[in-house]
Each structure stands twice: as structure tokens, then as C-alpha cells.
Amino acid sequence: MTSLPKEAPLKRLGLVIDLDTCVGCHACAVSCKEWNTTGYHAPLPDSDPYGKDVDGVWLNRVHGYETDPELGGRTVYFPRSCLHCEDAPCVTVCPTGASYKRTEDGIVLVDQDICIGCKLCSWACPYGAREFDTDGGVMKKCTLCIDRIYNENLEEVDRQPACVSACPTKARHFGDFNDPASAVSQLTAERGGVELMPELGLKPTNRYLPPRPGATMGDGASLQDAPGADDGFLSWIDRVLSR
Amino acid sequence: MTIVDEGAAQDAGRVDLSPTVSDEVKFTTCYMCACRCGIKVHLRDGELRYIEGNRNHPVNRGVLCAKGSAGIMQHHSPARLSQPLLRVGERGSGEFKAIGWDEAMDLATSWLDPIRKEDPRKLAFFTGRDQSQALTGWWASQFGTPNHAAHGGFCSVNMAAAGLYSIGGSFWEFGEPDWDHCRYFMMFGVAEDHDSNPIKTGLANLKERGAKYVAVNPVRTGYAAIADEWLAVTPGSDGLLVLALVHELLRAGKVDLDYLARYTNAPWLVIEDPGADDDGLFARDGDGHPLCWDSSQNAAVNAMDSGISPSLKDRVTLPDGRAAVPVFHLLAERYLDGQYGPDAVADQTGISAATIRRIAGELAHAAFAEEVVLDVPWTDWAGRRHEQMIGRPVAIHAMRGISAHANGFQTCRALHLLQMLLGSIDVPGGFRFKAPFPKPAPPGLRPAGKPGDVVPGQPLGGPPLGFPQGPEDLLVEANGAPCRIDHAFSWEAPMSAHGMMHTVIANAWRGDPYPIDTLFMYMANMAWNSSMNTTDAMTMLTDKDPDSGEYKIPHIIYSDAFFSETVAYADLILPDTTYLERWDCISMLDRPISSADGPADAIRQPVLTPNRDVRPFQDVLLDLGARLGLPGLVDETGAARYPGGYPDYIANHERSPGVGSLAGWRGTDGGSHGKGEANPDQLARYVENECFWRDELAPGQRYFKHANKDYLEYAVKMGFIGAAEPVVLQLYTEALQRFRLAARGVGEQQPPQQHRKRIERFFDPLPIWYPPSAVDGTAAEDYPLHAISQRPAAMYHSWGSQNAWLRQIHTANRLYISERVAREQDIEDDGWAYLESRHGRIKAQVRVMAGVNDHTVWTWNAIGKRSGAWNLAADAPEAEKGFLLNHLIEDLLPPNQHGERLANADPITGQAAWFDLRVRITKAPVGVKASEPAFTALPLPPGLAPRPAILRYGARFASKKSKGGNT
Amino acid sequence: MQPAYSVIFLTTATGAGYGLLALLGILRAMGGLPDDRAFGLFGLGLAMALISAGLLASAAHLGRPERAWRAFSQWRSSWLSREGVLAVVGYGPAALFAFAWLVLQRNDGLWPLAGLAATVLSIATVYSTAMIYRSLAAIPRWHHPLVTPVYLVLALATGALWLNVVLIPFVDGHALSQAICLAAVAAAWLLKIAYWRAIDGATGQSSAATAIGLGHLGSVRPLDPHHVRDNYLLKEMGFAIARKHAARLRRLTHLTAFLVPLVLVLLQTVTSGPLSLAAASLAAVSVSFGVVIERWLFFAEAQHKVMLYYGAETI
């Protein structure tokens, strides 16, 4: 049903992505590709894979940006994937019900068996979360690893999205935003996690943590000369040392 | 017409929440770079399903980077070689025929056997990105040739050697910051191919704890992007920056005197007797112990004693009446001079004097006002108990960015000097050694290969690589000419501890110092990105002697897993397996995976069986050695000593009694760790333990390892070091002075005249800084910009373009330039430019960026590929838009005043000076939008799988419930 | 947005078809059209041909056309689904309308209701089509109040101009038809001018900085993309047209979709016979050509917010 769930989902699962520690290594993007091409969205094709116009379906992309030099200037790496919006337009525009938001946990999925490949959902998503598999004729997107997070064939500690497990800088966190004690809720509160393009009113679930203000050390002053600088070379070495 | 109900019913049954993940799981070690993370490989129906990090593994603890996660595509690349190949056309034409292994091995044996019997030096055996140097170096010794090294000489030997000579360990894989306790971390020029996952995890740890992280790097990408402060240092000037920090600390008296007195050679007395044979060497007593001045006794005493009161300052008179001065006093005199002041170095380094002063203040604050105290008792080398471990929590890490310069050795020594002054080596919060380090500084191993060491039919009698301490250790003829084909350990590069692979092709071509017969290479893309001056390298490999019509390098054997550019230049190709198809060991004898809290090593086990006629290179090497009858590789009857191949060797070979490739589960019962008899079952024990072994140091062993009795005794027991003696950290490197003295005319072994001035200038026993142009003579006015490269996070050297997933991220590379340069040259983003050096010219597409040193241009390393190589389409962007800086870099400098062409390298270690490249840039006229130079496309060798038009990896795993839309 | 020719053909053809059908329905109910079976056949035939061809073309745009039947289920939330349902349902009244006119030859009693129903459903279908675009907040130039009126009035105008042509063999100078043409074309022209003025003057509500959540860091510029070659997003959403080229095409639209048809219909009002037929025919052809250009520009000038991640500064 592409109507959004009438009641708010019991759980609001999503990701927190930390732009303060993301170094742009693409671990999340490739582990996602790897998991999903053999998983829920098997396959995620790559056309012309060894040629000029290589074009693959990915569910998570990591961009690199530079910000305004006048305001300090940074290099920022930005992983982009589905934000599992509360008011997901990609769900309501779908004519077949293939694109739907789960009532249990708010995850937005594409049902591969009924998608007709009209692409309207990808037009509706301002975040570019959906990529079309031209070969298969259906739309694909982040599943929040629906096939991992409840998977009883995995140990509990592994029941996380692949991207979260893979990230070497702990820049990705997974959890229930309805639970104030969850890591995602606490990080959002402590670090001021933001929505992307809030002006569109889509109420994205995922939050991005802005870079922390830089750590400092000391008071920024230059060092003073060692005491007794006028009393001879290295006069400040004035005690007996021992070995 | 289906109307789906609202409510929870819509969810039920739509998704299989517990699909099968895999039907088999195997652990092994990743090989997508030099980090050696532990991986868990999921298989389904015998196919690769998913590769993830092993959460129990000490290196990565479950995380895995992009490269590791792309292992499936590395394994399934259509660039995989599938059978041995014999060249049938001209070299470089890429024309081969497939042959069987028997024929290949017979041929290789037929080439190498006569060499061994006549002149083993005619075999030049060099390996590249492999991680089996403990085997290959030993094999070369058994063969009897000194002409062996791995690729360290053009990678990071400066960093490794500077560390090993100074502090008995180094950065790289031999040390790590104390991520848990560090308060201030400075990272100099580190890219993402070594130790990358632990570094990433560690950086996140620092940021969480609010420690300050400063990145010193001309480029602000990757790690530097998340630094709290980025210092856009001018390439090659880091040493000057560091010495300016040293200047400030000395001026303020912010140095750890106690640490210096206890753990370093700061108090050792240096003889000041100009003209004497031992001028500038340490004053020593009759037993050879260095002397220091005891300020309580007011006399010279054995500096190695405990209970003394060493003085760090003031000139003294030795018992023999000569003047001497403590090392610390000398270095203070030097670095307090105005030439090392922040104002003097600001222009050269690109860092303002105010910033340098502030950073020095921050270092001092972190070190002295934010001590870390651990309530952990420990016992020092003299048996004295200390109740706490107190540390100055400043950590430094450095890699190729400071190493790949002609001043890299001295620069890295300057870093270690800074660390020692701050008292931050192997203390809580500082830099920490990883087992088997620390080892004695300077290291004791000497290279074999002197005249007389090489005897036809005999092993070399020692390792081909080592650490010369003076002229007597050099591998030179009586007239001072080099003994090795790469000129390593000669007066051109006396302390070239990792060899000089980058000079082999040119020297072999010139027959300097002698022609060779066979060049045998493994995993080294010498005809492309692993050479400087690539174009000439390709020419030299195919050049023939005009008189004989033979190739100047008669035989080339190459082993690799993939169809790289170098394949076309070999005569015999021995195809390797992928890392998922082999046994391997990550050994304490080479570069293990230890952490600072304990030693660790690991293996690889075959996860898949090869479906083509390939063999693991190490098996091939052992087989070849047996066929040649090399002593260590055959038993008394002449049969192969390790008939089981590499796994047999790993478990059963003992390098010295009780010491083998792997430290875990030794002994006949598998109950010994470190040292013990060979355990034939050892690999099974590793496999049971997820393919790694680790031991955990007791808390009292974890810091001050260089002076920690419990640790040193443990290290002896484990076979890391010979005796439980403290490692004294060397501020002053005496070996350098010995070479200098020889240049002044002291001793029997003296450098030829043409090397004397260089050695006098550069072999300073205390760190100095000189501009790279002092070595390579480039004129800054002609070539005002620096050009460097970095390894990207998602590719390792050239090893990513054959990977369908990774190549989408780096399909081509750009030349990154600063906004200032873009404005000055009127070059726009996405425009094209010519980049010109003294040596050549290339054309590349530009990206303008803000986060780069104003005078630096850079690109990602090794992305540019030759058309056709790696089984990519001939018009792949890697070939048409991608480019290499290598074409601009000289491998040999222009002829000097003596008519000699010295290597474009650090004069001390021979490290290839990649990042000294100086260029100028001009806008390219609008024209063909392709990079230059371009080369003729390489044809595919036989046996490569055809390139598919589309990859649908995983389609077979699509569940019946959700057919994935692709049925 | 990448102009998809199947979608352009879909919306212009169905627009004209539904406009024609709607006019046939209401005008016949008012008694303002010739009763001829032949006229009915040509008119309804043309309308249904245009509608059906357009709908078939839209199925070709699908990744899985064999599943197209599934698109009728989500009419409660999806404008695309509603369009499909309405289009299919609309065949009912249209068939009845045709039956009454062409078979029974009756227009009395309740029979006009069939035509009126066809009119209502035609308007509703075109409205749904427009709402598919109008409802997409991710594409501001489609998410504009004028989009729906433009669609509706252009459908009316194109339908009217074809009605005008079909009438000629049956009525010499149908004043009402000509008046509707002039009014519809003029109204469409004014709406289109207003729309273009509005989008040209609009400032983007989202910036690259708000797209990555770092508005406080100022401007944002791409350094390294995730992928060097184009991916689906860039191919589908990254189409951009140079302002000069767009301006040329707008002028062409002004000319062929509005000015020329107006002039020709005016000409038609003061002529008769073959000249009148020629003017009317050319007007219909011109508007059809023009509306294709208009629709192409509607796609080409549309910017999708995802391009903020790929270098656009504001959208």
C-alpha cells in the first residue's frame, strides 16, 4: 500500500552519519554493494563493467566536497543513501504499491516482484536515494539491511546494516529513533544531528552529525624563553639527572 | 487487480527477514592492501557471497574498508591470468602462447641453473607488493645472489631506516600511536594503504575523546579532512618545520630531560678533535662502552651503567685530554641557531611563523601539562621498580609523504628527535612499538654480497639486505664500485636498507656495474606505475644489443595474478593465484600484525580452489629452488625439503633454532608461542583460530618497552631479540659520522672522490634539513610547482582498475591544482593542462581545489593505465583520461660534474625521491580531450576471460520470494 | 530532467485526445455540433486514437511493461495510479458516447450524459497527469501552481484546434469552435508566459549546503564524485540545457504553439473553403509541433534537487 502507514510506526529505524569522522574511504558504499548484490536486491548490475561507460547500481554513494574557504574551508565527505523519510513521497507516488513504508519500523522498501519500473519514485526523491536497474527493469534502494537486522541466521551482534559494521571510523550508527536511549537518539541530541533539506518537509529519519568544532590544546600562546636565559647556554638545565 | 490492505498486514510475509546468508564461512587475511585485516568470507554453493571484517581480529576488529569489501570483484576479475605464458613475439608486443607448468618450470630452471653455477649475481630477483619477503630474501641468499630486494627502496625505506637506526623501531607497521591515551596527534604525510583501518578507528577514538589531531600534508583529503588543524606544508620541507618546532622547545626549555638522560644517547660524549680518525664519534672506554659525564662524580663514566648522573651539557675533557661534548649540547647549539627559528623557515615550509610558534606551544602543553599517569607498576632494565607509568601524550605518525624525498631520511630522523625531546616514545599517550620491535638501534644485521661473499653454487652466507654501520659494511669493490646491480650499499647510497629496486632496469640495461642475465620479478609493475621514467623503462626492457641482436636484459621472468602492463615485457609468465586461493603467512620475520599490546601474526588459507592453471608464487619459488638444488630447499638426498609447498615451508622451516615463520602454536604439541620446535600441525591450529595468533602483554610490559625488564625478557623468550638489554634511543647516529670520516680520508674503505662532498654534506649524524634541490639540482624558477601523488582509500597501487566496483570510483584521475595556480594560468575546472618537468611533459585534465598547498599539484597514484592492460576496453577512461606522473620523474639525475648519473634518490638510503618532482603548468589549447602520453594498446594474452557486457553478480542468489526483478 | 520521448508523446497526444473528447462531449450535449455519423467517427476516432496511442507509449516507458496492470491499485495515494484508473474507466463513457452517436444516432434523454461523463473524465485524467508532475517537491519547476492549469488549457487548446479541423468538411466556419480555439490558445499562451516568468525569477529554496546539512559552512563545491562516469541519477536527472538554447526553443514554442495557431485561426474566420481548411489544418499541426517543444522544454528545464549533490548551487 503506498499510502503511508496510518499510525506512526512502532519503531523508527534509521542511521546517524557522522560527518566529523567520515574520511571518504567508501567502505560503506562498497560493503553495501557487496551485501545487496547477493542479497535482497540481487543483483545490483554493472553495465559495461570493464569499459568506457561503466555504470553500476549502488545504494549508497560517498561524495567529497570542499566548503567555503572564506568560512574556514573544509574537505567534507558525504555518504548519501535513503533516509527512510516519515513523509516519504517515493511511497505515495508509486502506482503499484511496490514502494512501501513498513508499519513496524518505518523502513521504506521496494518490492521487486511488483515494481513496474516507472521510475516515478526516483523522481520524487530529492536525495537521489533510488537507482534504477535498467537491466532488471526495477528500482532499487537502501533496505536498511532488512535482511540482516532481524536475521536469525546471524549472531545478534551482526544484526546491523552492512555499512554500519564495515565503517572503520565509526561514522555510521544504526538504531531506533523512537527510543531516547538508543545510540542514534543520543548522538542526535548531543551533537545536534540535522535533517537534510528540512525545508521540503519530508521528515527524513536519518540524521547527519555536523563536524565538531576543532579540538584545541593549551591557550594558543607562543612559548616563553626558558628561565635564566641570560645565565649562560642551557643554564635552565640546573638539576642532577639520573639514569 | 490487487489492492493491498493497510496496516500491519501489509508487512507480513512480504520480506524474508531471515534469509540464508551463507552455507559456509571461512576466515582468512585480506590482501587488498598492506593492512592485513582479518576477514570472514561467506560462501554459498561454493561461490563468494560476502566478505566482511572479522570482529575478533586484532587489526581491524570487524571493520573493513572499500578495498576489502570489493574482494569478490578482485577475485572475479577478467584480468586474471590463467596459465603460464611464453613470449613468442617481440618483447613488449604482448604476443604469448600458453604453456604448461612443466615446460615453464623447466625453462626457468634452465635459465637459472647456469647462472648459479657461473655467476649468481646474474640473477636479479626483485619483488613488489608482496608480503612474503621473509621467504624471498632467504631464497635469494640460498641461490647466492646479492641482487635482491623488495620494493621498500622506492616506497618508504627512509621512514623505516630512519626509525630503525634511531629508535629501534619505526612508523609504518612497526609502531602506532597510543590511540587510547594520546592528547595530541600529529600526522605527517600518511596515505591510506598501510595500517589504514586501525588508523581510521584510532582517529575516531581521538576525536571522540577531544584529543587534538593535526595533519601536516600538502593536500587536505582523506585523513587530513577530519583533522582539527591542517597544515598545508610545502612538499619536502617537513623536516624544516619539525626542526623549527625543536628550536622553539629548546628555547623554552620544554624538553623531557629525565627521559633524555635515561633512555637516549643525549648524554653520550662526542669527541671533538678535528682531523682525528674518531672526530665526531662517541668517546668510549676500553671495553667499547660509550662514555658520558657524571655530574656527581665529575668524571667520564660508562654511559650504559645504571645509577649514574649523566650530564647533558657543557664541554668536558676526556681522560685522554681531548675535548668532548654531550650529544644534547651539540644538538641544542645547532637547533637553537636562528636558521631554525620559525621566522626563518616560514617561507620555505609554507607555514606561518605564528602558527609554528603556536604549534610548539601546543606540543609543550600536551606533553608537559597533560601528562598521562597509569597506575601500573613496572620494572626498568636495571631492575628498579616504578609504581606508575607516566607519559607525555604526544603521538606522531608519518609515512611516504616525508619519506619519498631526497631529504627523507634526515626528515624522519628529525621527527624521531622531536619525539625523543618530548619524551614520547613508548610512553602512555605517545608512539608505541609493535612487536618484534624495539630492537637494538642501530640494527645488527649486515648485508651480504661483498666481493668474496658471492661464490658460484653456494649460498650467499648472509641476508642480501641489512644495516651498514660504516664503510666496512658496504658492498663495494676495492675501487669503491658497487657490488649490486641496484648499487645498494655502495657509496651512492650506503644505508640503502631496502635495496633500490627502481634502479635495476636502468642499471641492467647499461650493464652497470655488470650485465645480468635474468631479471625475475614478482608483483612489481615495473613497466608502468612502479617505475619512475616509465617510458624509458619500457624502452630499456625491449632494447637490444646492436652487435649481438640479443636483448640487453636477456631473460625476464615475471609472476603476477593479473594482466598488468609489465606482463607484456616478460619472456616467461608464471601466473599467481588470487589471495582467496592461497596459503600465506604474515610473519614476525617480515611485517607482522602485532599491536602495541602484544605480538600477533596470521596466515591466509585457501577459501576457493583455482579454476585455472595457476599456482601460488611461493609454491613455485620453493619448487624452483628445489629443482636448482638450493641447499635450504632440498634435503640430504636432494629431494625437495618442503614437498608440500608453501604451507609445508611455513610450518616446518626454522630460520634459526626454534624460530620459524609463525610464532603461534609451536612445539610438537603446539603449546609453545614465540620460539619452539616446528609443529607440522601449526596451520591447522591457525585455521581453528580464525587464521591469526596473538599474545597479550601483561600491563607492566606494555610501555617503555625499550627499557622495560619484563618486556625485554619476554622479547628474548619469544625470539625477537637476542639479549634482554635496553635499546638506547639514538639522537645522534654514529654510523653517519663514520661514513663522513671515510669521506675525509679516514680508514681503509674510502669513497671515490666524486662522492666525498655529498657524503660530507648529507651524512650529518644529527638531523639536518636540506632542500631536495641540493640533491637533484632542479631550479625552482624554471619549475616552480611541486607535484606529488597519494594512494586513494579505495585502490591500492595499480590493483584496483581490474576490479569492477572499485574502478567506478576511480575510473580516471584528475590533476588537482590550487585556485591560485588556476587563476594564474587561466585554467578552469575540467580544463586540460600540460605539466612539464625537466624530464618530460604530460597532459591531464584538471580539478581546481581549495585544500591544497598553493605551490603543489597532485593526483591519485597509479590510476592511469595503459590501453588494453588489465583487460579493460582499449578506450577505457583509465587509458584515455587517466595519467601517471611517473613519466615526468627521472630515475637517474642528469650527469653530474663527474659525468655520472646518480639515482634520483636520497643520498643516504637510496630511497626513490618521487615527491621531489618539480614542474610547471600551462593551459593546454582546446583540442583532443585525452591524456598524454598515450601508448599503443596491449593485446590480450591467451587465457583471459572475455569482458562481459554486463555483470550481474549475485543474480543466482536472488531468493525465490523476491526474484530481484531480473528473471 | 532527461526528456523522455515516450513521455512527451504520451502527454501531448493524450492531452490533445482528451481535449478533443472533452469538447465533443460537452458541445454535443449542448447541441452545438453536427450530428453526422461521419463527423462523429472522425472526431471520436481521432480522439480515441490519440488517447490510446499515448497510453500505449507510456507503457513502453516502463521497465517491466508486462506488469503494467499493477499500476491501477494505488489510486488512493498515487496520481500516476489515478491517471491509469481514470484513463481506463474513461473508456466506458467514451464507448457509450460513441455507441449513442454512431450506432443509435441519438442525442436525447439521458444519452448526453454519456458525453458529459466523457468530458468530466477527460478533464480529470489530464488533471491527474499534470498532478503527477505538480506533486513532486523534488523538482521545483514542476512543483508550481501554474503547471496544472497549463496542462489543462494546453490540452483544451490542442483538442480544440483538432476539433476545428475535423469540423471543416461538415460545417463551414464553426464560430463557436473558432472562438474556443482563440480563447484557449490565448489563455494557454498567457499562462505559459506567466509560468516561465515565475520560474525564471524564482530563487532556489535548497542549496548544496542544505542538501548536505552543513548550511553554516557556506558554499559547497564538489571535490571528488563517488563515480567518475555518469550513473542513473545523472543520466535521468542531470540533463541540463544551456540558457541560450532554451531561449531559442522558447521562442519556437511561442511561435508554433501560440502565435501561428492564433493567426491561422483568425485567418480561418475570414476565409472559407480550401483556404480555411488549410489554415485550420496548419494551425492544428503547428500547435501539435509547438506543444511537443513545450513539453520537451518542460522536462529539459526542470532541475531535480539531487543535482545539488552534483554541483548545482541552488535548486
PDB file of C-alpha atoms in Angstrom, chain B residues 678-801:
ATOM      1  CA  ALA B 678      58.339 -26.720  14.229  1.00  0.00           C
ATOM      2  CA  ASN B 679      54.799 -28.004  14.595  1.00  0.00           C
ATOM      3  CA  PRO B 680      53.677 -29.777  11.419  1.00  0.00           C
ATOM      4  CA  ASP B 681      50.096 -29.177  12.519  1.00  0.00           C
ATOM      5  CA  GLN B 682      50.610 -25.486  13.029  1.00  0.00           C
ATOM      6  CA  LEU B 683      48.481 -24.252  10.156  1.00  0.00           C
ATOM      7  CA  ALA B 684      45.520 -26.291  11.345  1.00  0.00           C
ATOM      8  CA  ARG B 685      45.791 -24.543  14.690  1.00  0.00           C
ATOM      9  CA  TYR B 686      45.776 -21.190  12.954  1.00  0.00           C
ATOM     10  CA  VAL B 687      42.750 -22.133  10.897  1.00  0.00           C
ATOM     11  CA  GLU B 688      40.965 -23.146  14.086  1.00  0.00           C
ATOM     12  CA  ASN B 689      41.775 -19.753  15.494  1.00  0.00           C
ATOM     13  CA  GLU B 690      40.382 -17.759  12.581  1.00  0.00           C
ATOM     14  CA  CYS B 691      43.774 -17.617  10.919  1.00  0.00           C
ATOM     15  CA  PHE B 692      45.642 -15.483  13.430  1.00  0.00           C
ATOM     16  CA  TRP B 693      47.626 -15.782  16.615  1.00  0.00           C
ATOM     17  CA  ARG B 694      48.135 -13.136  19.211  1.00  0.00           C
ATOM     18  CA  ASP B 695      49.627 -12.853  22.622  1.00  0.00           C
ATOM     19  CA  GLU B 696      48.795 -10.168  25.111  1.00  0.00           C
ATOM     20  CA  LEU B 697      51.455  -8.402  27.105  1.00  0.00           C
ATOM     21  CA  ALA B 698      50.926  -8.046  30.808  1.00  0.00           C
ATOM     22  CA  PRO B 699      50.079  -4.472  31.782  1.00  0.00           C
ATOM     23  CA  GLY B 700      53.542  -3.948  33.240  1.00  0.00           C
ATOM     24  CA  GLN B 701      55.143  -4.864  29.904  1.00  0.00           C
ATOM     25  CA  ARG B 702      53.218  -2.552  27.668  1.00  0.00           C
ATOM     26  CA  TYR B 703      55.155   0.694  27.861  1.00  0.00           C
ATOM     27  CA  PHE B 704      58.809   1.748  27.985  1.00  0.00           C
ATOM     28  CA  LYS B 705      59.492  -1.472  26.126  1.00  0.00           C
ATOM     29  CA  HIS B 706      62.963  -0.243  25.204  1.00  0.00           C
ATOM     30  CA  ALA B 707      63.839  -0.051  28.889  1.00  0.00           C
ATOM     31  CA  ASN B 708      61.343  -2.441  30.445  1.00  0.00           C
ATOM     32  CA  LYS B 709      62.910  -5.505  32.029  1.00  0.00           C
ATOM     33  CA  ASP B 710      59.781  -7.632  31.875  1.00  0.00           C
ATOM     34  CA  TYR B 711      59.223  -6.767  28.272  1.00  0.00           C
ATOM     35  CA  LEU B 712      62.836  -7.288  27.239  1.00  0.00           C
ATOM     36  CA  GLU B 713      62.950 -10.701  28.858  1.00  0.00           C
ATOM     37  CA  TYR B 714      59.706 -11.582  27.153  1.00  0.00           C
ATOM     38  CA  ALA B 715      61.164 -10.439  23.837  1.00  0.00           C
ATOM     39  CA  VAL B 716      64.161 -12.717  24.322  1.00  0.00           C
ATOM     40  CA  LYS B 717      61.946 -15.638  25.187  1.00  0.00           C
ATOM     41  CA  MET B 718      59.874 -15.013  22.074  1.00  0.00           C
ATOM     42  CA  GLY B 719      62.925 -14.791  19.871  1.00  0.00           C
ATOM     43  CA  PHE B 720      62.525 -11.130  18.919  1.00  0.00           C
ATOM     44  CA  ILE B 721      65.878 -10.020  20.305  1.00  0.00           C
ATOM     45  CA  GLY B 722      68.982 -11.822  21.403  1.00  0.00           C
ATOM     46  CA  ALA B 723      69.633 -10.341  24.808  1.00  0.00           C
ATOM     47  CA  ALA B 724      67.460  -8.527  27.372  1.00  0.00           C
ATOM     48  CA  GLU B 725      69.387  -5.313  27.086  1.00  0.00           C
ATOM     49  CA  PRO B 726      67.795  -1.895  26.868  1.00  0.00           C
ATOM     50  CA  VAL B 727      67.552  -0.251  23.498  1.00  0.00           C
ATOM     51  CA  VAL B 728      69.116   3.171  23.793  1.00  0.00           C
ATOM     52  CA  LEU B 729      67.362   5.643  21.518  1.00  0.00           C
ATOM     53  CA  GLN B 730      69.842   7.371  19.234  1.00  0.00           C
ATOM     54  CA  LEU B 731      69.570  11.127  18.820  1.00  0.00           C
ATOM     55  CA  TYR B 732      72.990  11.077  17.236  1.00  0.00           C
ATOM     56  CA  THR B 733      73.571   8.399  14.631  1.00  0.00           C
ATOM     57  CA  GLU B 734      77.212   7.481  14.804  1.00  0.00           C
ATOM     58  CA  ALA B 735      77.151   5.402  11.622  1.00  0.00           C
ATOM     59  CA  LEU B 736      76.605   8.525   9.584  1.00  0.00           C
ATOM     60  CA  GLN B 737      79.709  10.080  11.063  1.00  0.00           C
ATOM     61  CA  ARG B 738      81.763   7.030  10.152  1.00  0.00           C
ATOM     62  CA  PHE B 739      80.843   7.461   6.541  1.00  0.00           C
ATOM     63  CA  ARG B 740      81.737  11.112   6.818  1.00  0.00           C
ATOM     64  CA  LEU B 741      85.114  10.317   8.283  1.00  0.00           C
ATOM     65  CA  ALA B 742      85.805   7.984   5.390  1.00  0.00           C
ATOM     66  CA  ALA B 743      84.964  10.842   3.060  1.00  0.00           C
ATOM     67  CA  ARG B 744      87.545  12.906   4.899  1.00  0.00           C
ATOM     68  CA  GLY B 745      90.188  10.302   4.234  1.00  0.00           C
ATOM     69  CA  VAL B 746      89.985   8.109   7.301  1.00  0.00           C
ATOM     70  CA  GLY B 747      90.305   4.340   7.199  1.00  0.00           C
ATOM     71  CA  GLU B 748      90.836   1.699   4.570  1.00  0.00           C
ATOM     72  CA  GLN B 749      87.470   1.944   2.898  1.00  0.00           C
ATOM     73  CA  GLN B 750      87.089   5.410   1.461  1.00  0.00           C
ATOM     74  CA  PRO B 751      84.605   6.723  -1.026  1.00  0.00           C
ATOM     75  CA  PRO B 752      85.700   7.528  -4.542  1.00  0.00           C
ATOM     76  CA  GLN B 753      86.489  11.205  -4.902  1.00  0.00           C
ATOM     77  CA  GLN B 754      83.243  12.104  -6.608  1.00  0.00           C
ATOM     78  CA  HIS B 755      81.174  11.069  -3.583  1.00  0.00           C
ATOM     79  CA  ARG B 756      83.119  12.872  -0.891  1.00  0.00           C
ATOM     80  CA  LYS B 757      81.391  16.208  -0.963  1.00  0.00           C
ATOM     81  CA  ARG B 758      77.931  14.642  -0.902  1.00  0.00           C
ATOM     82  CA  ILE B 759      78.760  12.447   1.997  1.00  0.00           C
ATOM     83  CA  GLU B 760      80.307  15.293   3.917  1.00  0.00           C
ATOM     84  CA  ARG B 761      77.229  17.416   3.408  1.00  0.00           C
ATOM     85  CA  PHE B 762      74.374  14.982   3.869  1.00  0.00           C
ATOM     86  CA  PHE B 763      75.691  12.383   6.319  1.00  0.00           C
ATOM     87  CA  ASP B 764      75.243  14.524   9.355  1.00  0.00           C
ATOM     88  CA  PRO B 765      74.896  12.424  12.490  1.00  0.00           C
ATOM     89  CA  LEU B 766      72.342  14.885  13.825  1.00  0.00           C
ATOM     90  CA  PRO B 767      69.244  15.553  11.723  1.00  0.00           C
ATOM     91  CA  ILE B 768      69.557  18.348   9.211  1.00  0.00           C
ATOM     92  CA  TRP B 769      67.364  19.749   6.557  1.00  0.00           C
ATOM     93  CA  TYR B 770      68.403  20.479   3.014  1.00  0.00           C
ATOM     94  CA  PRO B 771      66.188  21.257   0.079  1.00  0.00           C
ATOM     95  CA  PRO B 772      65.730  18.369  -2.313  1.00  0.00           C
ATOM     96  CA  SER B 773      67.224  20.556  -4.993  1.00  0.00           C
ATOM     97  CA  ALA B 774      70.528  20.206  -3.189  1.00  0.00           C
ATOM     98  CA  VAL B 775      70.466  16.629  -4.442  1.00  0.00           C
ATOM     99  CA  ASP B 776      68.682  16.829  -7.756  1.00  0.00           C
ATOM    100  CA  GLY B 777      69.717  20.298  -8.842  1.00  0.00           C
ATOM    101  CA  THR B 778      66.278  21.383 -10.054  1.00  0.00           C
ATOM    102  CA  ALA B 779      65.933  25.111 -10.477  1.00  0.00           C
ATOM    103  CA  ALA B 780      62.859  26.386  -8.673  1.00  0.00           C
ATOM    104  CA  GLU B 781      62.480  29.336 -11.046  1.00  0.00           C
ATOM    105  CA  ASP B 782      62.079  27.015 -14.002  1.00  0.00           C
ATOM    106  CA  TYR B 783      59.826  24.560 -12.232  1.00  0.00           C
ATOM    107  CA  PRO B 784      58.031  26.478  -9.510  1.00  0.00           C
ATOM    108  CA  LEU B 785      55.471  23.862  -8.509  1.00  0.00           C
ATOM    109  CA  HIS B 786      55.727  20.628  -6.600  1.00  0.00           C
ATOM    110  CA  ALA B 787      53.968  17.556  -7.976  1.00  0.00           C
ATOM    111  CA  ILE B 788      53.060  14.634  -5.730  1.00  0.00           C
ATOM    112  CA  SER B 789      50.667  11.715  -5.607  1.00  0.00           C
ATOM    113  CA  GLN B 790      48.669   9.961  -2.928  1.00  0.00           C
ATOM    114  CA  ARG B 791      47.258   6.483  -2.608  1.00  0.00           C
ATOM    115  CA  PRO B 792      43.476   6.687  -2.608  1.00  0.00           C
ATOM    116  CA  ALA B 793      41.462   4.897   0.029  1.00  0.00           C
ATOM    117  CA  ALA B 794      39.662   2.747  -2.496  1.00  0.00           C
ATOM    118  CA  MET B 795      42.579   1.443  -4.524  1.00  0.00           C
ATOM    119  CA  TYR B 796      45.986   0.004  -3.740  1.00  0.00           C
ATOM    120  CA  HIS B 797      48.683   0.935  -6.222  1.00  0.00           C
ATOM    121  CA  SER B 798      47.575  -0.216  -9.637  1.00  0.00           C
ATOM    122  CA  TRP B 799      45.469  -3.003  -8.169  1.00  0.00           C
ATOM    123  CA  GLY B 800      42.030  -1.567  -8.472  1.00  0.00           C
ATOM    124  CA  SER B 801      41.181  -0.909 -12.090  1.00  0.00           C
TER     125      SER B 801
END
